[in-house]
Amino acid sequence: MRKLTLSIAAATLATTGLAGVAYAAPGMMSKGGDTTRAEAAAKADAMFAKMDVNGDGKIDQADRAAKKARMFDRMDADKSGSVSKEEFAAAGKKKGGPDGEMRGERRSKHGDRMGKRGHRGGGMAMMKMADTNKDGAISKAEFQTAALKRFDAADANKDGTVTAAERKAAHDAMKAKWQQMRAQKQAQKPAAPATN
């Protein structure tokens, strides 16, 4: 039986790391009804606590490694120190996806794994923006500030509540921005040489 080593499994699981769950713009707000600024702040605190896996008061690479280790331990059903292809597939099916894909995971048209909302790297970019002092870690204050900044941007009429319509408008604006950035990045790539 072919076994995956810890490092291979960890690399495979990187797509479900902290960045993927981190920062959907109005994602810290209620999916259905209105959300107040205080509710958004409370959800940001809860999300920070969840992402601060090792409880040291900041989100950094150590938390990402701890999350991967926990995921590996859950997948290693027989506790052998390695994850077999069967264990990996079983973990994916348990999460609701076929063939070892995690629930909510998508693939791009090129087959790349993408986050639940279909972004590659969007969460990581937002994490970097939240790290205002550029120390490689996000403190609770930085996390809260970034979350409330996104809330305030979504609160179009500045009444302290984000409605479903405002949330959709913010989501659409973010989607358009990501598409524009992707198009600019594609335009900057050098053209492939013509083949005869």
C-alpha positions as protocol buffer text, in pm:
chain_id: "A"
residue {
  index: 1
  type: MET
  ca { x: 0 y: 0 z: 0 }
}
residue {
  index: 2
  type: ARG
  ca { x: 140 y: 333 z: -106 }
}
residue {
  index: 3
  type: LYS
  ca { x: 181 y: 581 z: 180 }
}
residue {
  index: 4
  type: LEU
  ca { x: 202 y: 957 z: 172 }
}
residue {
  index: 5
  type: THR
  ca { x: 463 y: 1114 z: 392 }
}
residue {
  index: 6
  type: LEU
  ca { x: 378 y: 1393 z: 633 }
}
residue {
  index: 7
  type: SER
  ca { x: 541 y: 1652 z: 411 }
}
residue {
  index: 8
  type: ILE
  ca { x: 349 y: 1546 z: 100 }
}
residue {
  index: 9
  type: ALA
  ca { x: 21 y: 1538 z: 291 }
}
residue {
  index: 10
  type: ALA
  ca { x: 95 y: 1878 z: 442 }
}
residue {
  index: 11
  type: ALA
  ca { x: 166 y: 2022 z: 97 }
}
residue {
  index: 12
  type: THR
  ca { x: -160 y: 1875 z: -31 }
}
residue {
  index: 13
  type: LEU
  ca { x: -349 y: 2023 z: 262 }
}
residue {
  index: 14
  type: ALA
  ca { x: -201 y: 2369 z: 212 }
}
residue {
  index: 15
  type: THR
  ca { x: -502 y: 2468 z: 4 }
}
residue {
  index: 16
  type: THR
  ca { x: -723 y: 2430 z: 311 }
}
residue {
  index: 17
  type: GLY
  ca { x: -488 y: 2627 z: 537 }
}
residue {
  index: 18
  type: LEU
  ca { x: -558 y: 2947 z: 724 }
}
residue {
  index: 19
  type: ALA
  ca { x: -564 y: 3172 z: 423 }
}
residue {
  index: 20
  type: GLY
  ca { x: -857 y: 2993 z: 275 }
}
residue {
  index: 21
  type: VAL
  ca { x: -1083 y: 3059 z: 571 }
}
residue {
  index: 22
  type: ALA
  ca { x: -956 y: 3397 z: 661 }
}
residue {
  index: 23
  type: TYR
  ca { x: -1105 y: 3697 z: 499 }
}
residue {
  index: 24
  type: ALA
  ca { x: -1407 y: 3683 z: 275 }
}
residue {
  index: 25
  type: ALA
  ca { x: -1507 y: 4049 z: 279 }
}
residue {
  index: 26
  type: PRO
  ca { x: -1854 y: 4031 z: 423 }
}
residue {
  index: 27
  type: GLY
  ca { x: -1793 y: 3668 z: 521 }
}
residue {
  index: 28
  type: MET
  ca { x: -1782 y: 3763 z: 888 }
}
residue {
  index: 29
  type: MET
  ca { x: -2134 y: 3893 z: 853 }
}
residue {
  index: 30
  type: SER
  ca { x: -2460 y: 3699 z: 861 }
}
residue {
  index: 31
  type: LYS
  ca { x: -2542 y: 3515 z: 543 }
}
residue {
  index: 32
  type: GLY
  ca { x: -2911 y: 3593 z: 561 }
}
residue {
  index: 33
  type: GLY
  ca { x: -3023 y: 3905 z: 744 }
}
residue {
  index: 34
  type: ASP
  ca { x: -2875 y: 4234 z: 847 }
}
residue {
  index: 35
  type: THR
  ca { x: -2551 y: 4251 z: 1045 }
}
residue {
  index: 36
  type: THR
  ca { x: -2456 y: 4528 z: 1283 }
}
residue {
  index: 37
  type: ARG
  ca { x: -2101 y: 4651 z: 1330 }
}
residue {
  index: 38
  type: ALA
  ca { x: -2098 y: 4503 z: 1683 }
}
residue {
  index: 39
  type: GLU
  ca { x: -2203 y: 4162 z: 1546 }
}
residue {
  index: 40
  type: ALA
  ca { x: -1931 y: 4180 z: 1281 }
}
residue {
  index: 41
  type: ALA
  ca { x: -1675 y: 4264 z: 1551 }
}
residue {
  index: 42
  type: ALA
  ca { x: -1790 y: 3968 z: 1763 }
}
residue {
  index: 43
  type: LYS
  ca { x: -1767 y: 3734 z: 1463 }
}
residue {
  index: 44
  type: ALA
  ca { x: -1418 y: 3866 z: 1385 }
}
residue {
  index: 45
  type: ASP
  ca { x: -1314 y: 3791 z: 1746 }
}
residue {
  index: 46
  type: ALA
  ca { x: -1455 y: 3438 z: 1719 }
}
residue {
  index: 47
  type: MET
  ca { x: -1283 y: 3380 z: 1386 }
}
residue {
  index: 48
  type: PHE
  ca { x: -953 y: 3511 z: 1522 }
}
residue {
  index: 49
  type: ALA
  ca { x: -976 y: 3273 z: 1819 }
}
residue {
  index: 50
  type: LYS
  ca { x: -1039 y: 2982 z: 1580 }
}
residue {
  index: 51
  type: MET
  ca { x: -752 y: 3077 z: 1351 }
}
residue {
  index: 52
  type: ASP
  ca { x: -509 y: 3134 z: 1640 }
}
residue {
  index: 53
  type: VAL
  ca { x: -464 y: 2757 z: 1665 }
}
residue {
  index: 54
  type: ASN
  ca { x: -181 y: 2766 z: 1918 }
}
residue {
  index: 55
  type: GLY
  ca { x: -342 y: 3042 z: 2128 }
}
residue {
  index: 56
  type: ASP
  ca { x: -42 y: 3277 z: 2126 }
}
residue {
  index: 57
  type: GLY
  ca { x: -246 y: 3588 z: 2039 }
}
residue {
  index: 58
  type: LYS
  ca { x: -138 y: 3615 z: 1676 }
}
residue {
  index: 59
  type: ILE
  ca { x: -197 y: 3438 z: 1347 }
}
residue {
  index: 60
  type: ASP
  ca { x: 124 y: 3329 z: 1178 }
}
residue {
  index: 61
  type: GLN
  ca { x: 304 y: 3035 z: 1016 }
}
residue {
  index: 62
  type: ALA
  ca { x: 305 y: 2846 z: 1347 }
}
residue {
  index: 63
  type: ASP
  ca { x: -77 y: 2842 z: 1340 }
}
residue {
  index: 64
  type: ARG
  ca { x: -76 y: 2720 z: 981 }
}
residue {
  index: 65
  type: ALA
  ca { x: 163 y: 2439 z: 1074 }
}
residue {
  index: 66
  type: ALA
  ca { x: -49 y: 2347 z: 1377 }
}
residue {
  index: 67
  type: LYS
  ca { x: -362 y: 2337 z: 1161 }
}
residue {
  index: 68
  type: LYS
  ca { x: -192 y: 2112 z: 906 }
}
residue {
  index: 69
  type: ALA
  ca { x: -71 y: 1883 z: 1186 }
}
residue {
  index: 70
  type: ARG
  ca { x: -425 y: 1855 z: 1325 }
}
residue {
  index: 71
  type: MET
  ca { x: -563 y: 1778 z: 980 }
}
residue {
  index: 72
  type: PHE
  ca { x: -293 y: 1517 z: 925 }
}
residue {
  index: 73
  type: ASP
  ca { x: -371 y: 1356 z: 1261 }
}
residue {
  index: 74
  type: ARG
  ca { x: -742 y: 1337 z: 1173 }
}
residue {
  index: 75
  type: MET
  ca { x: -663 y: 1182 z: 834 }
}
residue {
  index: 76
  type: ASP
  ca { x: -416 y: 928 z: 977 }
}
residue {
  index: 77
  type: ALA
  ca { x: -694 y: 692 z: 1093 }
}
residue {
  index: 78
  type: ASP
  ca { x: -462 y: 405 z: 1187 }
}
residue {
  index: 79
  type: LYS
  ca { x: -214 y: 642 z: 1362 }
}
residue {
  index: 80
  type: SER
  ca { x: 76 y: 499 z: 1164 }
}
residue {
  index: 81
  type: GLY
  ca { x: 243 y: 834 z: 1107 }
}
residue {
  index: 82
  type: SER
  ca { x: 156 y: 836 z: 738 }
}
residue {
  index: 83
  type: VAL
  ca { x: -162 y: 881 z: 537 }
}
residue {
  index: 84
  type: SER
  ca { x: -246 y: 614 z: 284 }
}
residue {
  index: 85
  type: LYS
  ca { x: -428 y: 690 z: -38 }
}
residue {
  index: 86
  type: GLU
  ca { x: -733 y: 519 z: 113 }
}
residue {
  index: 87
  type: GLU
  ca { x: -719 y: 732 z: 431 }
}
residue {
  index: 88
  type: PHE
  ca { x: -689 y: 1047 z: 221 }
}
residue {
  index: 89
  type: ALA
  ca { x: -989 y: 950 z: 7 }
}
residue {
  index: 90
  type: ALA
  ca { x: -1192 y: 857 z: 317 }
}
residue {
  index: 91
  type: ALA
  ca { x: -1116 y: 1196 z: 474 }
}
residue {
  index: 92
  type: GLY
  ca { x: -1232 y: 1371 z: 157 }
}
residue {
  index: 93
  type: LYS
  ca { x: -1554 y: 1170 z: 145 }
}
residue {
  index: 94
  type: LYS
  ca { x: -1616 y: 1246 z: 514 }
}
residue {
  index: 95
  type: LYS
  ca { x: -1588 y: 1615 z: 428 }
}
residue {
  index: 96
  type: GLY
  ca { x: -1844 y: 1568 z: 152 }
}
residue {
  index: 97
  type: GLY
  ca { x: -1624 y: 1561 z: -158 }
}
residue {
  index: 98
  type: PRO
  ca { x: -1542 y: 1285 z: -406 }
}
residue {
  index: 99
  type: ASP
  ca { x: -1191 y: 1149 z: -453 }
}
residue {
  index: 100
  type: GLY
  ca { x: -1034 y: 1324 z: -158 }
}
residue {
  index: 101
  type: GLU
  ca { x: -1152 y: 1677 z: -240 }
}
residue {
  index: 102
  type: MET
  ca { x: -1263 y: 1875 z: 61 }
}
residue {
  index: 103
  type: ARG
  ca { x: -1620 y: 2004 z: 82 }
}
residue {
  index: 104
  type: GLY
  ca { x: -1660 y: 2340 z: -88 }
}
residue {
  index: 105
  type: GLU
  ca { x: -1331 y: 2310 z: -270 }
}
residue {
  index: 106
  type: ARG
  ca { x: -1338 y: 2403 z: -636 }
}
residue {
  index: 107
  type: ARG
  ca { x: -1102 y: 2366 z: -923 }
}
residue {
  index: 108
  type: SER
  ca { x: -1014 y: 2632 z: -1176 }
}
residue {
  index: 109
  type: LYS
  ca { x: -1050 y: 2566 z: -1547 }
}
residue {
  index: 110
  type: HIS
  ca { x: -686 y: 2454 z: -1533 }
}
residue {
  index: 111
  type: GLY
  ca { x: -754 y: 2202 z: -1255 }
}
residue {
  index: 112
  type: ASP
  ca { x: -591 y: 2407 z: -978 }
}
residue {
  index: 113
  type: ARG
  ca { x: -747 y: 2371 z: -635 }
}
residue {
  index: 114
  type: MET
  ca { x: -929 y: 2684 z: -527 }
}
residue {
  index: 115
  type: GLY
  ca { x: -1089 y: 2802 z: -206 }
}
residue {
  index: 116
  type: LYS
  ca { x: -1458 y: 2771 z: -120 }
}
residue {
  index: 117
  type: ARG
  ca { x: -1534 y: 3101 z: -289 }
}
residue {
  index: 118
  type: GLY
  ca { x: -1327 y: 3019 z: -596 }
}
residue {
  index: 119
  type: HIS
  ca { x: -1030 y: 3247 z: -524 }
}
residue {
  index: 120
  type: ARG
  ca { x: -670 y: 3137 z: -548 }
}
residue {
  index: 121
  type: GLY
  ca { x: -454 y: 3338 z: -314 }
}
residue {
  index: 122
  type: GLY
  ca { x: -719 y: 3600 z: -237 }
}
residue {
  index: 123
  type: GLY
  ca { x: -720 y: 3509 z: 129 }
}
residue {
  index: 124
  type: MET
  ca { x: -341 y: 3530 z: 148 }
}
residue {
  index: 125
  type: ALA
  ca { x: -342 y: 3874 z: -12 }
}
residue {
  index: 126
  type: MET
  ca { x: -598 y: 3993 z: 240 }
}
residue {
  index: 127
  type: MET
  ca { x: -394 y: 3843 z: 524 }
}
residue {
  index: 128
  type: LYS
  ca { x: -90 y: 4040 z: 404 }
}
residue {
  index: 129
  type: MET
  ca { x: -296 y: 4360 z: 392 }
}
residue {
  index: 130
  type: ALA
  ca { x: -413 y: 4301 z: 750 }
}
residue {
  index: 131
  type: ASP
  ca { x: -51 y: 4271 z: 867 }
}
residue {
  index: 132
  type: THR
  ca { x: -8 y: 4647 z: 891 }
}
residue {
  index: 133
  type: ASN
  ca { x: 328 y: 4640 z: 1072 }
}
residue {
  index: 134
  type: LYS
  ca { x: 464 y: 4377 z: 826 }
}
residue {
  index: 135
  type: ASP
  ca { x: 601 y: 4150 z: 1099 }
}
residue {
  index: 136
  type: GLY
  ca { x: 467 y: 3832 z: 935 }
}
residue {
  index: 137
  type: ALA
  ca { x: 196 y: 3786 z: 1199 }
}
residue {
  index: 138
  type: ILE
  ca { x: -152 y: 3926 z: 1246 }
}
residue {
  index: 139
  type: SER
  ca { x: -240 y: 4043 z: 1594 }
}
residue {
  index: 140
  type: LYS
  ca { x: -597 y: 4044 z: 1723 }
}
residue {
  index: 141
  type: ALA
  ca { x: -603 y: 4424 z: 1688 }
}
residue {
  index: 142
  type: GLU
  ca { x: -486 y: 4407 z: 1325 }
}
residue {
  index: 143
  type: PHE
  ca { x: -743 y: 4135 z: 1251 }
}
residue {
  index: 144
  type: GLN
  ca { x: -1024 y: 4334 z: 1413 }
}
residue {
  index: 145
  type: THR
  ca { x: -922 y: 4656 z: 1235 }
}
residue {
  index: 146
  type: ALA
  ca { x: -917 y: 4482 z: 895 }
}
residue {
  index: 147
  type: ALA
  ca { x: -1255 y: 4316 z: 957 }
}
residue {
  index: 148
  type: LEU
  ca { x: -1421 y: 4642 z: 1059 }
}
residue {
  index: 149
  type: LYS
  ca { x: -1262 y: 4826 z: 767 }
}
residue {
  index: 150
  type: ARG
  ca { x: -1427 y: 4575 z: 532 }
}
residue {
  index: 151
  type: PHE
  ca { x: -1755 y: 4610 z: 725 }
}
residue {
  index: 152
  type: ASP
  ca { x: -1743 y: 4988 z: 695 }
}
residue {
  index: 153
  type: ALA
  ca { x: -1672 y: 4963 z: 321 }
}
residue {
  index: 154
  type: ALA
  ca { x: -1976 y: 4737 z: 278 }
}
residue {
  index: 155
  type: ASP
  ca { x: -2198 y: 4967 z: 487 }
}
residue {
  index: 156
  type: ALA
  ca { x: -2285 y: 5193 z: 194 }
}
residue {
  index: 157
  type: ASN
  ca { x: -2528 y: 5421 z: 379 }
}
residue {
  index: 158
  type: LYS
  ca { x: -2308 y: 5432 z: 694 }
}
residue {
  index: 159
  type: ASP
  ca { x: -2593 y: 5342 z: 933 }
}
residue {
  index: 160
  type: GLY
  ca { x: -2390 y: 5080 z: 1125 }
}
residue {
  index: 161
  type: THR
  ca { x: -2575 y: 4786 z: 966 }
}
residue {
  index: 162
  type: VAL
  ca { x: -2492 y: 4589 z: 653 }
}
residue {
  index: 163
  type: THR
  ca { x: -2803 y: 4466 z: 475 }
}
residue {
  index: 164
  type: ALA
  ca { x: -2824 y: 4173 z: 234 }
}
residue {
  index: 165
  type: ALA
  ca { x: -2829 y: 4421 z: -56 }
}
residue {
  index: 166
  type: GLU
  ca { x: -2518 y: 4601 z: 73 }
}
residue {
  index: 167
  type: ARG
  ca { x: -2346 y: 4267 z: 132 }
}
residue {
  index: 168
  type: LYS
  ca { x: -2421 y: 4157 z: -226 }
}
residue {
  index: 169
  type: ALA
  ca { x: -2300 y: 4490 z: -365 }
}
residue {
  index: 170
  type: ALA
  ca { x: -1974 y: 4459 z: -165 }
}
residue {
  index: 171
  type: HIS
  ca { x: -1929 y: 4099 z: -283 }
}
residue {
  index: 172
  type: ASP
  ca { x: -1989 y: 4199 z: -645 }
}
residue {
  index: 173
  type: ALA
  ca { x: -1746 y: 4491 z: -614 }
}
residue {
  index: 174
  type: MET
  ca { x: -1478 y: 4264 z: -466 }
}
residue {
  index: 175
  type: LYS
  ca { x: -1535 y: 4004 z: -737 }
}
residue {
  index: 176
  type: ALA
  ca { x: -1500 y: 4272 z: -1006 }
}
residue {
  index: 177
  type: LYS
  ca { x: -1181 y: 4400 z: -844 }
}
residue {
  index: 178
  type: TRP
  ca { x: -1027 y: 4050 z: -834 }
}
residue {
  index: 179
  type: GLN
  ca { x: -1125 y: 3993 z: -1198 }
}
residue {
  index: 180
  type: GLN
  ca { x: -967 y: 4325 z: -1297 }
}
residue {
  index: 181
  type: MET
  ca { x: -648 y: 4239 z: -1109 }
}
residue {
  index: 182
  type: ARG
  ca { x: -639 y: 3894 z: -1271 }
}
residue {
  index: 183
  type: ALA
  ca { x: -687 y: 4050 z: -1617 }
}
residue {
  index: 184
  type: GLN
  ca { x: -405 y: 4298 z: -1552 }
}
residue {
  index: 185
  type: LYS
  ca { x: -178 y: 4017 z: -1438 }
}
residue {
  index: 186
  type: GLN
  ca { x: -259 y: 3816 z: -1751 }
}
residue {
  index: 187
  type: ALA
  ca { x: -192 y: 4120 z: -1971 }
}
residue {
  index: 188
  type: GLN
  ca { x: 153 y: 4161 z: -1814 }
}
residue {
  index: 189
  type: LYS
  ca { x: 257 y: 3804 z: -1897 }
}
residue {
  index: 190
  type: PRO
  ca { x: 485 y: 3779 z: -2198 }
}
residue {
  index: 191
  type: ALA
  ca { x: 323 y: 3625 z: -2505 }
}
residue {
  index: 192
  type: ALA
  ca { x: 412 y: 3265 z: -2576 }
}
residue {
  index: 193
  type: PRO
  ca { x: 647 y: 3225 z: -2874 }
}
residue {
  index: 194
  type: ALA
  ca { x: 473 y: 3115 z: -3195 }
}
residue {
  index: 195
  type: THR
  ca { x: 546 y: 2762 z: -3307 }
}
residue {
  index: 196
  type: ASN
  ca { x: 581 y: 2661 z: -3669 }
}
